[in-house]
CSV table of C-alpha atoms in Angstrom, one decimal:
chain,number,residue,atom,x,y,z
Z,1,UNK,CA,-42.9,11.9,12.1
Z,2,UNK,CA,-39.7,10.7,10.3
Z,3,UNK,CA,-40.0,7.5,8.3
Z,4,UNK,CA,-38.0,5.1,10.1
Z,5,UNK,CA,-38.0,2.8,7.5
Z,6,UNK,CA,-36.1,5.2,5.1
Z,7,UNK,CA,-33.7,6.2,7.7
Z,8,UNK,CA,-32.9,2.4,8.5
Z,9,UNK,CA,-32.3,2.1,4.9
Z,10,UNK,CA,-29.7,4.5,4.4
Z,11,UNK,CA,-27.7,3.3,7.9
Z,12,UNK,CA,-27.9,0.4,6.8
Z,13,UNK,CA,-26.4,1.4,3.2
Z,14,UNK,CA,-24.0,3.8,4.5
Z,15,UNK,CA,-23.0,2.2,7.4
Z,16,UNK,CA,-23.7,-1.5,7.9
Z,17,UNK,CA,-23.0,-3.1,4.3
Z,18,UNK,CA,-19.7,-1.0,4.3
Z,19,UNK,CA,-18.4,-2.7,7.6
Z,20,UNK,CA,-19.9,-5.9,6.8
Z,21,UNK,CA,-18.1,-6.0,3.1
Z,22,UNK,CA,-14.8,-5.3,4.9
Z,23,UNK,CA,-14.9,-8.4,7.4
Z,24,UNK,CA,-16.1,-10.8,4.2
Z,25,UNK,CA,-13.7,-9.5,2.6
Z,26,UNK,CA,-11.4,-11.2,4.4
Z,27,UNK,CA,-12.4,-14.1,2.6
Z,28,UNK,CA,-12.1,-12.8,-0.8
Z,29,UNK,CA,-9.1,-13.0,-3.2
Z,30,UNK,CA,-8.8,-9.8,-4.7
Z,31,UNK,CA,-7.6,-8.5,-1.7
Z,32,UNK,CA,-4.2,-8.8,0.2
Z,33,UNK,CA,-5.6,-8.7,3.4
Z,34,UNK,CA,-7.5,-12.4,3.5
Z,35,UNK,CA,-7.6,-15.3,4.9
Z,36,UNK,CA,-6.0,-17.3,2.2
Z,37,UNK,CA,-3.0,-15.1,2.0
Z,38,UNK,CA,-2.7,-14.4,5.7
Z,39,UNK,CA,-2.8,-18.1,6.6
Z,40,UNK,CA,0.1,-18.7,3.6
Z,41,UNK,CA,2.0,-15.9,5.4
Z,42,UNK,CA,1.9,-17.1,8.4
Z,43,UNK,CA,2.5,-20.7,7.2
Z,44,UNK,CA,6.3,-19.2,6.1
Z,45,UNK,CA,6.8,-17.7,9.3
Z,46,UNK,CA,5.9,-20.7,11.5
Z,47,UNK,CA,8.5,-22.5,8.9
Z,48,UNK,CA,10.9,-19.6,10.1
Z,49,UNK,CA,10.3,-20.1,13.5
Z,50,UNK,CA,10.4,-23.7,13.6
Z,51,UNK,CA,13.9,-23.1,11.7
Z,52,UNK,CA,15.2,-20.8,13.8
Z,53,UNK,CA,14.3,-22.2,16.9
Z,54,UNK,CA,16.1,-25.5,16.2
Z,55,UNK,CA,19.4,-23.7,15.7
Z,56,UNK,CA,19.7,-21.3,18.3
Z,57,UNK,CA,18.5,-18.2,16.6
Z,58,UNK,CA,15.5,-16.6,18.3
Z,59,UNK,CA,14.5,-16.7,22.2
Z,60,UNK,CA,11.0,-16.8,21.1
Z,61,UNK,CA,9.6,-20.4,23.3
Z,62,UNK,CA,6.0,-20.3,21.1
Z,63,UNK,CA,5.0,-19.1,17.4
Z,64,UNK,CA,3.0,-16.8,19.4
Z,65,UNK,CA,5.8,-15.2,20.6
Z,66,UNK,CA,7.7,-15.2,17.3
Z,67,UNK,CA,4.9,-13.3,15.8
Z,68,UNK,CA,4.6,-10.4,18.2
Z,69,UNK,CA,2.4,-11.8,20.9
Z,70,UNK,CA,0.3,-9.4,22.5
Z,71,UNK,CA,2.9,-7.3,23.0
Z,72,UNK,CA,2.3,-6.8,19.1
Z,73,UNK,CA,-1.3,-7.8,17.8
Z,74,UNK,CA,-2.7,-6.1,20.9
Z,75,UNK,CA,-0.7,-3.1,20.9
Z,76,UNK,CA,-3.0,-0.1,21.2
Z,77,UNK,CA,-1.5,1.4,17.7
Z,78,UNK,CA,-2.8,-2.6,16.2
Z,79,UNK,CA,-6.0,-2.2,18.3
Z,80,UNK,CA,-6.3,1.0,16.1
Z,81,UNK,CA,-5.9,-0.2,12.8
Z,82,UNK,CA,-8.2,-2.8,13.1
Z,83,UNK,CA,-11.1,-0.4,13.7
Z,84,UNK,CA,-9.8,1.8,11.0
Z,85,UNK,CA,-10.1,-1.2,8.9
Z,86,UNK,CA,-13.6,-1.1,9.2
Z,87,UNK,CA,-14.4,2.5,8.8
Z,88,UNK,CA,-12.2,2.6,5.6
Z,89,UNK,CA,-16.0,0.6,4.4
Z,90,UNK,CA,-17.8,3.4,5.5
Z,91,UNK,CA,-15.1,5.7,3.9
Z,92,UNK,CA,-14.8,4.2,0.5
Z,93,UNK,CA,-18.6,4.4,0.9
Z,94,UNK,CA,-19.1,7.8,1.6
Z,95,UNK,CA,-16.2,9.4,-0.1
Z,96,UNK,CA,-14.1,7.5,-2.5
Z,97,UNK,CA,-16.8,6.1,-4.2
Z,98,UNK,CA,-19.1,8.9,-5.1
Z,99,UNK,CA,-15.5,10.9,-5.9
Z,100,UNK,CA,-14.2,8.6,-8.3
Z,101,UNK,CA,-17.5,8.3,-10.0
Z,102,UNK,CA,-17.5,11.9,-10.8
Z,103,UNK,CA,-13.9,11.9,-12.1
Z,104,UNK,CA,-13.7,8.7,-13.9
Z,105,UNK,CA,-16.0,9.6,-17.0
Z,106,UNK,CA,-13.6,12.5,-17.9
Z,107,UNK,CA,-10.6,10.3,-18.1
Z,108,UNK,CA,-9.6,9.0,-20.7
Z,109,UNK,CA,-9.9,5.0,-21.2
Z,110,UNK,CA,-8.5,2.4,-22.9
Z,111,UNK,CA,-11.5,2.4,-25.7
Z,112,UNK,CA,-10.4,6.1,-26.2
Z,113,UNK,CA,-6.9,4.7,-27.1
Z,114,UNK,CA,-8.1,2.4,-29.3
Z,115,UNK,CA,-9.6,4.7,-30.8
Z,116,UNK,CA,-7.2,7.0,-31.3
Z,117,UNK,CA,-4.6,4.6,-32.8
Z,118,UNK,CA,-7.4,3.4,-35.0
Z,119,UNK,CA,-8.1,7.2,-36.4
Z,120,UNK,CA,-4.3,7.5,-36.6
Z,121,UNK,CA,-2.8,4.2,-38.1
Z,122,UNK,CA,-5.9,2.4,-39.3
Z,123,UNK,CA,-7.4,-0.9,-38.0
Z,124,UNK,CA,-4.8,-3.3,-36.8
Z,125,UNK,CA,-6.2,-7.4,-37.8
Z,126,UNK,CA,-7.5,-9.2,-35.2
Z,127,UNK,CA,-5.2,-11.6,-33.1
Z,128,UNK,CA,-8.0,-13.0,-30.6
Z,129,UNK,CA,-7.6,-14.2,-27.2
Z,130,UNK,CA,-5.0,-17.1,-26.8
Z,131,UNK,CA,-2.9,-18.0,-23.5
Z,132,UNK,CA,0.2,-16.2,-24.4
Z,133,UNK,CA,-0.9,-13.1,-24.8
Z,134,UNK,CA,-3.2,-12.9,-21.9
Z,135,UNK,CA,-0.1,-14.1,-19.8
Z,136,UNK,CA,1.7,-11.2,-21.2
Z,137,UNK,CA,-1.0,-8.7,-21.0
Z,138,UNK,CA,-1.2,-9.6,-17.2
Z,139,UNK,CA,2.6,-9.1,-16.5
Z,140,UNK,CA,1.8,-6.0,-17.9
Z,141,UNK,CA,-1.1,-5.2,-16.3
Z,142,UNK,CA,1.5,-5.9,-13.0
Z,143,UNK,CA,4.7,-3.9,-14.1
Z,144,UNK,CA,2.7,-0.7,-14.9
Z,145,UNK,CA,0.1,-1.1,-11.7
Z,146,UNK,CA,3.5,-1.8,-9.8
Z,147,UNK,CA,5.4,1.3,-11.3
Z,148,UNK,CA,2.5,3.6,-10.4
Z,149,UNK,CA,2.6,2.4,-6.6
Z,150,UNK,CA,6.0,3.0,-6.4
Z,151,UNK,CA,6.0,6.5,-7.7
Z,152,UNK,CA,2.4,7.6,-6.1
Z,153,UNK,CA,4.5,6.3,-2.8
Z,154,UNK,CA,7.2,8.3,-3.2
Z,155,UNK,CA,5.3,11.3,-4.0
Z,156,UNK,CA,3.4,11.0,-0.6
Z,157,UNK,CA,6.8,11.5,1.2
Z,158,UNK,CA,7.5,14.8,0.1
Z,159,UNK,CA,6.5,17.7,1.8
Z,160,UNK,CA,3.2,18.7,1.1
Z,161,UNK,CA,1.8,15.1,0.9
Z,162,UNK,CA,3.1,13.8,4.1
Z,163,UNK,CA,0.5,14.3,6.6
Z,164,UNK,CA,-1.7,12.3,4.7
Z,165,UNK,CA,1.3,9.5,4.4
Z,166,UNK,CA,2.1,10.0,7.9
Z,167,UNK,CA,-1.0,7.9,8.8
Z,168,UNK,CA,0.1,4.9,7.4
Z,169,UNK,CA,3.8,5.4,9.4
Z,170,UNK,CA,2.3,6.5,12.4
Z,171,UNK,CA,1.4,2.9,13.8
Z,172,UNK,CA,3.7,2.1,16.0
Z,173,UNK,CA,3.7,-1.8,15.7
Z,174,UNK,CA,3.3,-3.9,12.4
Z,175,UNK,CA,0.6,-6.5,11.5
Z,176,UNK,CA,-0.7,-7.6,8.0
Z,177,UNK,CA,-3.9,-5.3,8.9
Z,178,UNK,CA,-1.6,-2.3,9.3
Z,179,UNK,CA,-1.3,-2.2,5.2
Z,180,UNK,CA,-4.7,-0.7,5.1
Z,181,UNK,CA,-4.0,2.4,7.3
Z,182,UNK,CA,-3.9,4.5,4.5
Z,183,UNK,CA,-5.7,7.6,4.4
Z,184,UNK,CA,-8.6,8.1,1.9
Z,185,UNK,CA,-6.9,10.9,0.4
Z,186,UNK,CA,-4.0,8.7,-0.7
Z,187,UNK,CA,-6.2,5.8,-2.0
Z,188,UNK,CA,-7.8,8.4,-4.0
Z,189,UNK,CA,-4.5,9.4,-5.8
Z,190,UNK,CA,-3.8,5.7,-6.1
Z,191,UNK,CA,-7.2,5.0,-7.8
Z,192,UNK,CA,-6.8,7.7,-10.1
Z,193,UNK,CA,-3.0,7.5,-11.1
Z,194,UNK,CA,-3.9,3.5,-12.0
Z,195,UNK,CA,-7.0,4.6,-14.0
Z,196,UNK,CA,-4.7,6.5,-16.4
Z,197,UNK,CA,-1.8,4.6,-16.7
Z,198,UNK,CA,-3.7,1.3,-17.3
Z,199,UNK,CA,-5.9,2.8,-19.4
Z,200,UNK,CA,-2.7,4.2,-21.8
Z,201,UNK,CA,-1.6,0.8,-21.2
Z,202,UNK,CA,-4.2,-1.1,-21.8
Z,203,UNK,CA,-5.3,1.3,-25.2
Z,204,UNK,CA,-1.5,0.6,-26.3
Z,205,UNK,CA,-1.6,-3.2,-25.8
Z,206,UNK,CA,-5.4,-3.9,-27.0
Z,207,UNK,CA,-4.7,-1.7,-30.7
Z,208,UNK,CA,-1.8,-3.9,-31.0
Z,209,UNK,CA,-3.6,-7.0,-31.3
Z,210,UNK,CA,-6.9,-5.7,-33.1
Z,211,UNK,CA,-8.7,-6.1,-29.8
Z,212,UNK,CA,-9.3,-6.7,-26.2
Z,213,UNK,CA,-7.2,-8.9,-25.0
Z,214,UNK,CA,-7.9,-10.4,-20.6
Z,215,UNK,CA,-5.8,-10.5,-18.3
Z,216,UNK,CA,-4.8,-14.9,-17.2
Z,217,UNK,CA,-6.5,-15.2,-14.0
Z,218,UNK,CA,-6.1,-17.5,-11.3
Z,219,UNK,CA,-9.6,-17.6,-9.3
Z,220,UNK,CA,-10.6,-14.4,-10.4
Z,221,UNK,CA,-7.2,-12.7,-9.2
Z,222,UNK,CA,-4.5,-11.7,-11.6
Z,223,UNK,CA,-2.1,-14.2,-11.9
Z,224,UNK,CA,0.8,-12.1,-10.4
Z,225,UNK,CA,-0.9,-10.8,-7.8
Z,226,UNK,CA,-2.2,-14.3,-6.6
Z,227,UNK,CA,1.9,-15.2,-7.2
Z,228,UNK,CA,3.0,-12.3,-4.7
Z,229,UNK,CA,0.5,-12.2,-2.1
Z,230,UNK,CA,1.1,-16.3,-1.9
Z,231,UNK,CA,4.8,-15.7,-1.0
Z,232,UNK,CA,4.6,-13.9,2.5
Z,233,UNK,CA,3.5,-10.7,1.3
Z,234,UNK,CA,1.3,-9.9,4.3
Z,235,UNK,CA,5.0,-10.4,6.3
Z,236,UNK,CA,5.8,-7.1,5.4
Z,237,UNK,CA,3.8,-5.9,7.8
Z,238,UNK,CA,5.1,-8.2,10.6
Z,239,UNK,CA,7.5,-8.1,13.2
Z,240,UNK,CA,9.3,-10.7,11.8
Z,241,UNK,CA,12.1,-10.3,10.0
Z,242,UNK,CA,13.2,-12.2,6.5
Z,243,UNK,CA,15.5,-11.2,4.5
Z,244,UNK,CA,15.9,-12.3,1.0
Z,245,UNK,CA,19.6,-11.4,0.5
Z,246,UNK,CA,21.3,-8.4,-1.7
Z,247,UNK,CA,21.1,-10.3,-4.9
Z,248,UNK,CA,17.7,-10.8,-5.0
Z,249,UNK,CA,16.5,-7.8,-3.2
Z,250,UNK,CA,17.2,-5.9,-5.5
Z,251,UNK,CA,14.5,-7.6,-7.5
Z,252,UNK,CA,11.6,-8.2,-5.0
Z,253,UNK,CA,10.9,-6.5,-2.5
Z,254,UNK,CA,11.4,-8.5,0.7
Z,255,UNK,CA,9.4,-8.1,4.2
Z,256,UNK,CA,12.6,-6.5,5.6
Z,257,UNK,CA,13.1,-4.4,3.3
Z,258,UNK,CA,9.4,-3.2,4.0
Z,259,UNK,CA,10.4,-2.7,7.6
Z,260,UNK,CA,13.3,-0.8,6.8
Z,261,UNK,CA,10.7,1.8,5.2
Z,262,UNK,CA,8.7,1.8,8.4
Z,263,UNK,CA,11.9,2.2,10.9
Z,264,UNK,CA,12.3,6.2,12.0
Z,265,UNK,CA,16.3,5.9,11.9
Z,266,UNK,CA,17.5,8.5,9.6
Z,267,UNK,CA,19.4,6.3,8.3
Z,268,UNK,CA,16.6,3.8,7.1
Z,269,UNK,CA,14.4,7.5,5.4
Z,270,UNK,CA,13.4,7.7,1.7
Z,271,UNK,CA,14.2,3.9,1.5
Z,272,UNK,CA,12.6,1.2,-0.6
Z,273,UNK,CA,9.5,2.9,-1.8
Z,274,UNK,CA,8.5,-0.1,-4.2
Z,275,UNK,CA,5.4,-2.7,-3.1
Z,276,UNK,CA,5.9,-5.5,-5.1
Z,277,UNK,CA,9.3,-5.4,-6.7
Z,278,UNK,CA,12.2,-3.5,-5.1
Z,279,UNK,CA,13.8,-2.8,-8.9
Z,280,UNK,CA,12.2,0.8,-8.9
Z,281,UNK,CA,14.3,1.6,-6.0
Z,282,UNK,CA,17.0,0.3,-7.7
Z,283,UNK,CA,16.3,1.8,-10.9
Z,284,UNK,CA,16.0,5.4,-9.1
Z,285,UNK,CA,18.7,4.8,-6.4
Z,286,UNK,CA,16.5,4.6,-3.0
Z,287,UNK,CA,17.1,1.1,-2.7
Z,288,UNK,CA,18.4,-0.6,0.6
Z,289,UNK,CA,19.3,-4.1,0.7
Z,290,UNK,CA,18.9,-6.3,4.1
Z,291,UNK,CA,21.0,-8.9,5.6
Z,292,UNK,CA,19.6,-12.2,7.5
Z,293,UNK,CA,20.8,-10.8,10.8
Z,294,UNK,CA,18.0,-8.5,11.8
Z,295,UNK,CA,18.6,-4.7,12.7
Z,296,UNK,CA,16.9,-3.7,15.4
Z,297,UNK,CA,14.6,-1.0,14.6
Z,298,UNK,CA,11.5,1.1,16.1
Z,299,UNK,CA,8.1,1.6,13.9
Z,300,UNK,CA,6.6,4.9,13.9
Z,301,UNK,CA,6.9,8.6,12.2
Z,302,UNK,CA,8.4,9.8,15.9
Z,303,UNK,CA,6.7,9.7,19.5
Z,304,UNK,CA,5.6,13.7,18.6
Z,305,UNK,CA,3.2,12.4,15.5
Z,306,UNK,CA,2.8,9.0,16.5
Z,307,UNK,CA,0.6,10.6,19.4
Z,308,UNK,CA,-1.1,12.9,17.3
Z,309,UNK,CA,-2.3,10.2,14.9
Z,310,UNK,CA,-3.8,7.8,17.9
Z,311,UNK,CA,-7.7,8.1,17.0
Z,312,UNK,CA,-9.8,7.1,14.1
Z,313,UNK,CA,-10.7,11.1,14.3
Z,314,UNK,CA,-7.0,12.0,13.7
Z,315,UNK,CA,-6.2,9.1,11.5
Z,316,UNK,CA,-9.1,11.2,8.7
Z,317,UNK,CA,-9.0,14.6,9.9
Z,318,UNK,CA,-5.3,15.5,11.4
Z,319,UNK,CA,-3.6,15.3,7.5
Z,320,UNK,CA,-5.9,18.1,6.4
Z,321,UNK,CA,-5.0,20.7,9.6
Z,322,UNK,CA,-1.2,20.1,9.4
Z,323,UNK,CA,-1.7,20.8,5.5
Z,324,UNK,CA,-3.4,23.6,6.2
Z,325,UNK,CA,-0.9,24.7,8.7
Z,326,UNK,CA,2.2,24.0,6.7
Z,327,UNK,CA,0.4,25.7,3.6
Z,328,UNK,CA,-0.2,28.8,5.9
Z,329,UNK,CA,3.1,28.8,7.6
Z,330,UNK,CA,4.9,29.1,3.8
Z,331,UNK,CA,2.4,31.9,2.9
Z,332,UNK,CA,4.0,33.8,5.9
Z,333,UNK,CA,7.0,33.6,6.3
Z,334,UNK,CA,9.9,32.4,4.3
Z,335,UNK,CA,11.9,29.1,5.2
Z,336,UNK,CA,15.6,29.2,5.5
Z,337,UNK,CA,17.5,26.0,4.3
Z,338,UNK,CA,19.6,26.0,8.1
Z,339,UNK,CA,15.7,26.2,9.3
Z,340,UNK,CA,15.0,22.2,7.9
Z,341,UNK,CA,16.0,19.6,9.8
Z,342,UNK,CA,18.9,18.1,8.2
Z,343,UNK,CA,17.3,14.6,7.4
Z,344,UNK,CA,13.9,14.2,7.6
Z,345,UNK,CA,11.7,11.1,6.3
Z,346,UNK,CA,10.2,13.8,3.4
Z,347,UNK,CA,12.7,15.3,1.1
């Protein structure tokens, strides 16, 4: 007879504490996706709406409305990302975990660096911990993790990547729980790329003062992060539109400029890859800069994938059989160039 008492266990380690860390988590601060932040996000746009409504520029009657409605935040595509929300627990459980825990000893970290400048240079004297530089280590800590999202996003629009990107465009309305429809696979390359670029970063900026050096916190949040997520970040994922103008758009990235990314005009592909700041894009010319009048524009990768991507089943498994396919399909036959479609949202 099975022991019941060791299979409870395990559902309740592989299953139940996953889902239950996701909802509290909507109470913590090292994510996005919490209450804090989402009630600051909405607080702008209720300011928006309470703006715009007194001059004559929305039809929205209630904030309700303004915000989507149910039209929106009840949308079968939203319905679906909120359950995915939960299973991403179980996920980051059962996969990412245990996968990053294999990989992570063999890269290298920022002790390594140390290290290695140490061998190389000799001992640097100690600075110690004072305001300044943790202020500065933390902007750095920001620019680098920032520079790595931007490029790990670009890469998953190209061609052999973008099935598993495609989940994440797929939904075909916006809400702040839509940022975490990303597909494990992704995350993973996230994790990883940020492992080795902070740890360079770290190894570079820790031998320079003659030691570790923290990161200023704010409530146990970098002090950046705690900055952006504060100013409307969850708005990105939103239907409402604010624009920050050209000038400093091409600075920060603004919640338009997000939905731009997420419209499936041609026009509006390969646009405004960066998370945070919107300088990458203009650094490596994909930027696109957003006016206060809002464009109209429809969410999704296309009514074709859109319906393909409508379960939690095809949400994890669909990326790896249209990689296969694709992978299979070049092994067979050769592509002509008058073959592509002549824009597409991959290059």
């Amino acid at each position: 007879m099975p022991d019941l008492s060791h299979i409870h266990r395990h559902f309740t380690e592989l299953v139940i504490s996953p889902i239950t860390n996701q909802l509290t988590g909507l109470f913590d601060l090292s994510g996005r996706v919490g209450v804090v932040f989402l009630l600051c996000s909405y607080a702008i746009a209720y300011a928006l709406f309470r703006f715009r409504r007194q001059r004559g520029l929305t039809q929205a009657t209630s904030f309700w409305q303004f915000i989507g409605g149910a039209r929106v935040n009840l949308h079968r595509s939203a319905l679906l990302d909120y359950r995915y929300y939960l299973v991403r627990g179980i996920l980051n459980v059962a996969l990412m975990v245990p996968i990053v825990g294999i990989i992570d000893p063999y890269i290298l970290r920022s002790g390594d660096y140390i290290a290695f400048f140490t061998h190389l240079w000799g001992a640097r004297p100690q600075v110690g911990e004072n305001l300044g530089l943790s202020l500065l280590y933390g902007l750095g800590v920001f620019l680098v993790s920032d520079f790595k999202n931007y490029w790990v996003h670009r890469a998953f629009h190209s061609r052999w990547l973008w099935a598993f990107h495609k989940v994440h465009h797929s939904a075909a309305v916006l809400t702040p729980i839509t940022a975490s429809r990303v597909h494990f696979v992704e995350k993973l390359a996230a994790n990883l790329a940020g492992t080795v670029l902070l740890g360079v970063y770290a190894g570079i900026f820790w031998y320079a003062c003659g030691g570790q050096i923290s990161a200023y916190t704010l409530f146990g949040v970098t002090y950046m992060i705690l900055l952006f997520n504060v100013l409307a970040t969850n708005l990105r994922h939103s239907h409402v539109w604010l624009s920050f103008g050209p000038l400093v758009e091409h600075v920060i990235n603004s919640p338009a400029q997000h939905q731009i990314h997420h419209s499936d005009a041609p026009r509006h592909f390969n646009r405004n890859f960066g998370i945070n700041l919107s300088l990458w894009d203009w650094m490596f010319g994909t930027l696109y800069v957003t006016q206060r009048a809002p464009e109209p524009i429809q969410f999704g990768a296309g009514e074709h994938d859109d319906a393909r991507y409508s379960s939690l089943w095809s949400l994890i498994v669909t990326p790896f059989v249209e990689t296969v396919r694709k992978v299979t399909m070049a092994r067979n036959q050769r592509v002509r160039p008058s073959d592509r479609p002549a824009r597409n949202r991959h290059r």
